[in-house]
Amino acid sequence: MNLCIIGSGYVGLVSGACFAEVGHHVICVDNDPKKIAMLHAGQIPIYEPGLEDLVKRHVASHRLTFTGSIEEGVDGADVVFIAVPTPPREDGSVDLSYIEKVAREIAGVLKPGQYRVVVDKSTVPVKTGDKVTETIHRYAKPGVEFDVVSNPEFLREGCAVADLMKPDRVVIGSNSDKATNLMRKIYEPFMAPILVTDVNSAELIKHAANSFLALKISYANALSAICDAAGADVEKVVDGIGTDKRIGRHFLNTGLGYGGSCFPKDIAAFIAICEDMGVPFTLLKEVQKINRLQRERFLQKMRDALWILRDKKIAVWGLTFKPDTDDVRSSVAIDIVNDLVREGAHVTAYDPKGMEKAREFKLIPESVKLASSALEAADGAEALVLATEWKEFREVPLEEIKKRLHTPLVFDGRNLFDPEAMQEQGFQYRCIGRPAKENARKKASA
Ligand code: NAD
């Protein structure tokens, strides 16, 4: 099929490449001329494992092309996907101006007598489909035929290609059989379960799913605070509850709290949407509160160990919001760096993929030094903070880390290291919801 994707970011570009992989012809549109120029020059504007290969292969197969023009994109496409940003406003509600603008532009180029399906892939509040339909009707020429479908995206950055090629399910929210059939044809090659719903339900599924995942993370993080107080091991507790099939082990990971470009904004949006409809979802406010407290508790652990953070030399490993991505938007690791700088610490950071974007978007102060390797960042530091669980960090020999640090003090915000091994190497090791071994031993012998 001929597909057009408007917005060539993490969702749009990866979806475009995966649709091309299963045989569709895809034209990706973006209004950022720099992005389109890069793509035309064979460069990939984002890092996502496997993406570069896929894009190059399908540019060569002529199944994947790029343009800055919505008119050119929509002209030959049976189905037009919208994958533009839906950022949060100050009050947490969703800024839908990108969606509205694209809907108007699509309306302007639709031709009477040519049926088109317009698919919303961006994460949007329930009933946005109705608004997009109204908008297209308002700005399109008389006689234009179209349907609006909701097809929320569930990919995870860091494994987006794999997620798109083998989705758990595909949700198609459609109020028209004609549109549903076209959508089925697009997704059949992926051999995934297809769930067809009405448009409103599909829109709700996305916010409900992300909120539930955030809730699971916050549940585990709340347990970690209880484990810290009780001298219990949260990793064992979440294994113990997660092996119950009714609960499941996924997303019961403790750490510094959830971040990234989706969870914080989607949970805030769902709270605002529900409030707007007169059915406040107060449970989600608690989820947000636990998330905020998690970072604060971590900083307090640092203050407890270092007393004063001012003028301390601190190494931070990790800037991206999770491993295997270059995405630093709303990253908790970046928040930690900024918290430390605010308290007067001298921070040297290292991240395998996120340093360029952290600097480009000015997310960290100029005073933060960026090292060219994990060990270089650790040189002479009075403490090491592990903020993102890159595999590369687990592979650095512990004795090397110890040699480089001024003081063998490690704050592991992701429970990446083995407390026993850290203890054996002579580190003072602080993590999340697991008792410090030296304390555990003292208690055992008392
Ligand atoms: P992104 O910022 O990476 O990409 C959006 C792209 O849209 C950018 O390249 C931007 O230049 C382009 N754009 C903006 N306005 C445009 C216009 N008028 N015409 C053409 N292009 C335009 O964003 P993203 O992470 O891909 O997210 C897109 C949507 O998908 C959001 O609603 C997000 O919540 C949702 N989503 C994201 C993820 C994720 O992991 N990133 C997962 C699921 C859903």
Coordinates of C-alpha atoms in Angstrom, one line a residue, residues 50-392:
G50 CA 18.6 -1.4 13.9
L51 CA 17.1 1.8 12.4
E52 CA 20.0 2.9 10.3
D53 CA 20.2 -0.4 8.5
L54 CA 16.5 -0.5 7.9
V55 CA 16.3 3.0 6.6
K56 CA 19.3 2.6 4.3
R57 CA 17.9 -0.7 2.9
H58 CA 14.5 0.8 2.0
V59 CA 15.9 4.0 0.6
A60 CA 17.8 1.7 -1.7
S61 CA 14.7 -0.4 -2.4
H62 CA 12.8 2.9 -3.2
R63 CA 10.1 1.9 -0.7
L64 CA 11.1 4.7 1.7
T65 CA 11.3 8.4 0.6
F66 CA 11.3 11.7 2.4
T67 CA 9.8 15.1 1.8
G68 CA 9.2 18.4 3.5
S69 CA 5.8 18.8 1.7
I70 CA 2.6 17.5 3.1
E71 CA 1.0 18.0 -0.3
E72 CA 3.5 15.7 -1.9
G73 CA 3.2 13.2 0.9
V74 CA -0.6 13.0 0.9
D75 CA -1.0 13.1 -2.9
G76 CA -0.3 9.4 -3.7
A77 CA -1.0 7.9 -0.3
D78 CA -4.1 5.7 0.5
V79 CA -3.5 6.2 4.2
V80 CA -2.0 9.2 6.0
F81 CA -0.6 8.8 9.5
I82 CA -0.1 11.7 11.8
A83 CA 2.9 11.2 14.2
V84 CA 3.6 14.8 15.3
P85 CA 4.4 15.9 18.9
T86 CA 1.6 16.3 21.5
P87 CA 3.5 18.1 24.2
P88 CA 2.2 19.1 27.6
R89 CA 1.0 22.6 28.5
E90 CA 1.9 24.2 31.9
D91 CA -1.1 22.7 33.5
G92 CA -0.5 19.1 32.3
S93 CA -3.2 19.2 29.6
V94 CA -2.2 18.4 26.0
D95 CA -1.1 21.0 23.5
L96 CA -3.0 19.8 20.4
S97 CA -1.9 22.6 18.1
Y98 CA 0.5 20.4 16.1
I99 CA -2.3 17.9 15.4
E100 CA -4.8 20.7 14.4
K101 CA -2.2 22.3 12.1
V102 CA -1.5 19.0 10.3
A103 CA -5.3 18.3 10.1
R104 CA -5.8 21.7 8.4
E105 CA -2.9 21.1 6.0
I106 CA -4.2 17.6 5.1
A107 CA -7.6 19.1 4.5
G108 CA -6.1 21.7 2.2
V109 CA -4.6 19.0 -0.1
L110 CA -7.3 16.3 -0.2
K111 CA -8.9 16.0 -3.6
P112 CA -12.6 15.3 -4.1
G113 CA -13.2 11.8 -5.5
Q114 CA -10.1 10.4 -3.7
Y115 CA -11.0 8.5 -0.5
R116 CA -8.3 8.8 2.2
V117 CA -7.9 7.4 5.7
V118 CA -6.3 9.8 8.1
V119 CA -4.8 7.9 11.1
D120 CA -3.8 9.5 14.4
K121 CA -0.7 7.7 15.7
S122 CA 0.3 10.5 18.1
T123 CA -0.9 10.1 21.7
V124 CA -4.0 12.2 22.0
P125 CA -6.9 12.8 24.5
V126 CA -10.1 10.8 24.0
K127 CA -12.4 12.5 21.4
T128 CA -9.5 14.1 19.5
G129 CA -10.6 12.0 16.5
D130 CA -13.9 13.9 16.4
K131 CA -12.0 17.2 16.5
V132 CA -9.7 16.1 13.6
T133 CA -12.8 15.0 11.6
E134 CA -14.5 18.4 12.2
T135 CA -11.3 20.2 11.3
I136 CA -10.8 18.4 8.0
H137 CA -14.5 19.0 7.1
R138 CA -14.1 22.6 7.9
Y139 CA -11.0 23.2 5.7
A140 CA -11.5 20.6 2.9
K141 CA -13.1 21.2 -0.5
P142 CA -16.7 20.0 -0.8
G143 CA -17.0 16.3 -1.8
V144 CA -13.8 15.2 -0.2
E145 CA -14.2 11.6 1.2
F146 CA -12.2 10.5 4.3
D147 CA -12.3 8.6 7.6
V148 CA -10.4 9.3 10.7
V149 CA -8.9 6.4 12.6
S150 CA -7.0 6.1 15.9
N151 CA -4.0 3.8 15.9
P152 CA -2.0 4.4 19.1
E153 CA 1.6 3.5 19.1
F154 CA 3.1 1.4 21.9
L155 CA 6.7 1.2 20.8
R156 CA 9.5 1.6 23.5
E157 CA 12.4 3.7 22.6
G158 CA 15.6 1.6 22.7
C159 CA 13.8 -1.3 21.0
A160 CA 11.4 0.5 18.8
V161 CA 12.2 -1.4 15.6
A162 CA 11.7 -4.8 17.4
D163 CA 8.5 -3.5 19.0
L164 CA 7.1 -2.3 15.7
M165 CA 8.0 -5.5 13.8
K166 CA 6.6 -7.7 16.5
P167 CA 3.9 -5.8 18.4
D168 CA 2.0 -7.4 21.3
R169 CA -1.1 -6.1 19.6
V170 CA -2.2 -3.5 17.1
V171 CA -5.1 -1.3 18.2
I172 CA -7.3 0.1 15.4
G173 CA -10.0 2.6 16.6
S174 CA -12.3 3.0 13.7
N175 CA -16.0 3.9 13.1
S176 CA -15.9 2.8 9.4
D177 CA -15.6 -0.7 7.9
K178 CA -13.9 0.7 4.8
A179 CA -11.2 2.3 6.9
T180 CA -10.9 -0.8 9.2
N181 CA -10.3 -3.0 6.2
L182 CA -7.5 -0.8 4.8
M183 CA -5.9 -0.7 8.3
R184 CA -6.0 -4.5 8.5
K185 CA -4.3 -4.8 5.2
I186 CA -1.5 -2.5 6.4
Y187 CA -0.9 -4.6 9.6
E188 CA -1.6 -8.1 8.4
P189 CA 2.1 -8.7 7.4
F190 CA 3.1 -8.1 11.0
M191 CA 1.2 -11.2 12.1
A192 CA 0.1 -9.6 15.4
P193 CA -3.3 -9.7 17.1
I194 CA -5.4 -6.9 15.9
L195 CA -7.9 -5.3 18.3
V196 CA -10.6 -3.2 16.5
T197 CA -12.5 -0.7 18.7
D198 CA -14.3 2.5 18.2
V199 CA -12.2 5.7 17.9
N200 CA -12.8 6.9 21.5
S201 CA -11.9 3.6 23.1
A202 CA -8.6 3.3 21.1
E203 CA -7.6 6.8 22.2
L204 CA -8.4 5.9 25.8
I205 CA -6.4 2.6 25.6
K206 CA -3.1 4.5 25.0
H207 CA -3.5 6.8 28.0
A208 CA -4.8 4.0 30.2
A209 CA -1.9 1.7 29.2
N210 CA 0.8 4.3 29.9
S211 CA -0.8 5.3 33.2
F212 CA -1.0 1.7 34.3
L213 CA 2.7 1.1 33.5
A214 CA 3.7 4.2 35.4
L215 CA 1.5 3.0 38.3
K216 CA 3.5 -0.3 38.3
I217 CA 6.8 1.6 38.4
S218 CA 5.5 3.8 41.3
Y219 CA 4.2 0.8 43.2
A220 CA 7.7 -0.8 43.0
N221 CA 9.3 2.5 44.0
A222 CA 7.0 2.9 47.0
L223 CA 7.9 -0.6 48.0
S224 CA 11.6 0.3 47.7
A225 CA 11.1 3.1 50.3
I226 CA 9.4 0.5 52.6
C227 CA 12.3 -1.9 52.1
D228 CA 14.9 0.8 52.9
A229 CA 13.1 1.4 56.2
A230 CA 12.6 -2.3 56.9
G231 CA 16.1 -3.5 55.8
A232 CA 14.4 -5.8 53.3
D233 CA 15.5 -6.3 49.6
V234 CA 13.1 -4.8 47.1
E235 CA 14.5 -6.9 44.3
K236 CA 13.5 -10.0 46.1
V237 CA 10.1 -8.6 47.0
V238 CA 9.3 -7.6 43.4
D239 CA 10.5 -11.0 42.2
G240 CA 8.3 -12.6 44.8
I241 CA 5.2 -10.7 43.7
G242 CA 6.0 -10.6 40.0
T243 CA 6.1 -14.3 39.6
D244 CA 2.4 -14.4 40.3
K245 CA 1.0 -14.5 36.8
R246 CA -1.9 -12.2 37.8
I247 CA 0.7 -9.5 38.6
G248 CA 3.6 -10.1 36.2
R249 CA 7.3 -9.0 36.7
H250 CA 7.5 -6.4 33.9
F251 CA 7.7 -2.8 35.0
L252 CA 8.1 -3.6 38.6
N253 CA 11.6 -2.1 38.4
T254 CA 12.7 0.3 41.0
G255 CA 15.0 3.2 40.3
L256 CA 15.0 6.9 40.1
G257 CA 11.4 7.1 38.9
Y258 CA 10.0 7.2 35.4
G259 CA 11.0 9.9 32.9
G260 CA 11.2 10.3 29.2
S261 CA 9.1 12.0 26.6
C262 CA 6.0 9.9 27.2
F263 CA 5.2 8.8 30.8
P264 CA 5.4 12.1 32.6
K265 CA 3.4 13.9 30.0
D266 CA 0.9 11.1 29.3
I267 CA 0.0 10.6 33.0
A268 CA -0.3 14.4 33.5
A269 CA -2.5 14.5 30.4
F270 CA -4.7 11.6 31.6
I271 CA -5.2 13.4 34.9
A272 CA -6.2 16.6 33.1
I273 CA -8.5 14.7 30.6
C274 CA -10.3 12.9 33.4
E275 CA -10.7 16.0 35.5
D276 CA -12.1 17.8 32.4
M277 CA -14.7 15.1 32.0
G278 CA -15.7 15.4 35.7
V279 CA -14.3 12.1 36.8
P280 CA -11.0 12.9 38.6
F281 CA -8.5 10.0 38.6
T282 CA -6.9 10.8 41.9
L283 CA -4.9 7.5 42.1
L284 CA -2.7 8.9 39.3
K285 CA -1.9 12.0 41.3
E286 CA -0.4 9.7 43.9
V287 CA 1.6 7.9 41.2
Q288 CA 3.1 11.3 40.2
K289 CA 3.8 12.1 43.9
I290 CA 5.7 8.8 44.5
N291 CA 7.7 9.4 41.3
R292 CA 8.8 12.9 42.5
L293 CA 9.7 11.6 46.0
Q294 CA 11.8 8.8 44.6
R295 CA 14.3 11.2 43.1
E296 CA 14.3 13.3 46.3
R297 CA 14.9 10.2 48.5
F298 CA 17.9 9.4 46.3
L299 CA 19.4 12.9 46.7
Q300 CA 18.8 12.6 50.4
K301 CA 20.9 9.4 50.4
M302 CA 23.7 11.3 48.7
R303 CA 23.4 14.2 51.3
D304 CA 23.4 11.6 54.1
A305 CA 26.6 10.0 52.8
L306 CA 28.5 13.1 51.6
W307 CA 27.0 15.6 54.1
I308 CA 27.5 18.7 52.0
L309 CA 27.3 18.4 48.2
R310 CA 28.8 21.9 47.5
D311 CA 32.2 21.7 45.8
K312 CA 32.1 17.9 45.7
K313 CA 33.4 16.3 42.5
I314 CA 30.7 13.9 41.3
A315 CA 30.7 11.6 38.3
V316 CA 27.3 10.8 36.7
W317 CA 27.0 7.8 34.4
G318 CA 24.0 8.2 32.1
L319 CA 22.0 11.1 30.7
T320 CA 19.4 9.4 28.5
F321 CA 16.0 8.5 30.1
K322 CA 16.8 4.8 29.4
P323 CA 19.5 2.8 27.8
D324 CA 19.8 2.2 24.0
T325 CA 18.5 5.6 23.0
D326 CA 19.8 9.1 22.5
D327 CA 16.6 10.6 23.8
V328 CA 17.3 12.9 26.7
R329 CA 13.8 14.5 26.9
S330 CA 12.5 14.7 30.5
S331 CA 15.2 12.3 31.6
V332 CA 15.5 11.8 35.3
A333 CA 19.3 11.4 34.8
I334 CA 19.4 15.0 33.5
D335 CA 17.2 16.1 36.5
I336 CA 19.8 14.5 38.8
V337 CA 22.6 16.3 37.1
N338 CA 20.8 19.6 37.5
D339 CA 19.9 18.9 41.1
L340 CA 23.6 18.3 41.9
V341 CA 24.7 21.4 40.1
R342 CA 22.1 23.4 42.0
E343 CA 23.5 22.2 45.2
G344 CA 27.0 23.4 44.1
A345 CA 28.6 20.0 43.1
H346 CA 31.0 19.8 40.2
V347 CA 29.6 17.3 37.8
T348 CA 31.4 15.3 35.1
A349 CA 29.0 13.2 33.1
Y350 CA 29.3 10.4 30.5
D351 CA 26.6 8.8 28.4
P352 CA 27.2 6.5 25.4
K353 CA 24.6 8.3 23.1
G354 CA 23.0 11.2 24.9
M355 CA 25.7 13.8 25.4
E356 CA 25.3 15.6 22.0
K357 CA 21.5 16.1 22.5
A358 CA 21.9 17.1 26.1
R359 CA 24.3 19.9 25.0
E360 CA 22.3 20.8 21.8
F361 CA 19.0 21.3 23.7
K362 CA 20.9 23.0 26.6
L363 CA 19.5 20.6 29.1
I364 CA 22.5 20.7 31.3
P365 CA 24.5 23.7 32.4
E366 CA 27.8 24.6 30.6
S367 CA 29.7 24.0 33.8
V368 CA 28.9 20.2 33.5
K369 CA 32.0 18.5 32.0
L370 CA 31.4 15.7 29.5
A371 CA 33.9 12.9 29.5
S372 CA 34.8 10.7 26.6
S373 CA 34.4 7.4 28.6
A374 CA 32.8 6.1 31.8
L375 CA 36.2 5.7 33.5
E376 CA 37.3 9.2 32.5
A377 CA 34.2 10.6 34.1
A378 CA 35.1 8.7 37.3
D379 CA 38.6 10.2 37.5
G380 CA 39.2 11.7 40.9
A381 CA 35.4 11.9 41.7
E382 CA 34.3 11.8 45.4
A383 CA 31.2 9.8 44.3
L384 CA 29.8 8.0 41.3
V385 CA 26.1 8.2 40.5
L386 CA 24.7 5.6 38.1
A387 CA 21.7 7.3 36.6
T388 CA 20.9 5.2 33.4
E389 CA 21.4 1.4 33.2
W390 CA 23.5 1.2 30.0
K391 CA 24.9 -2.3 29.6
E392 CA 28.3 -0.7 29.0

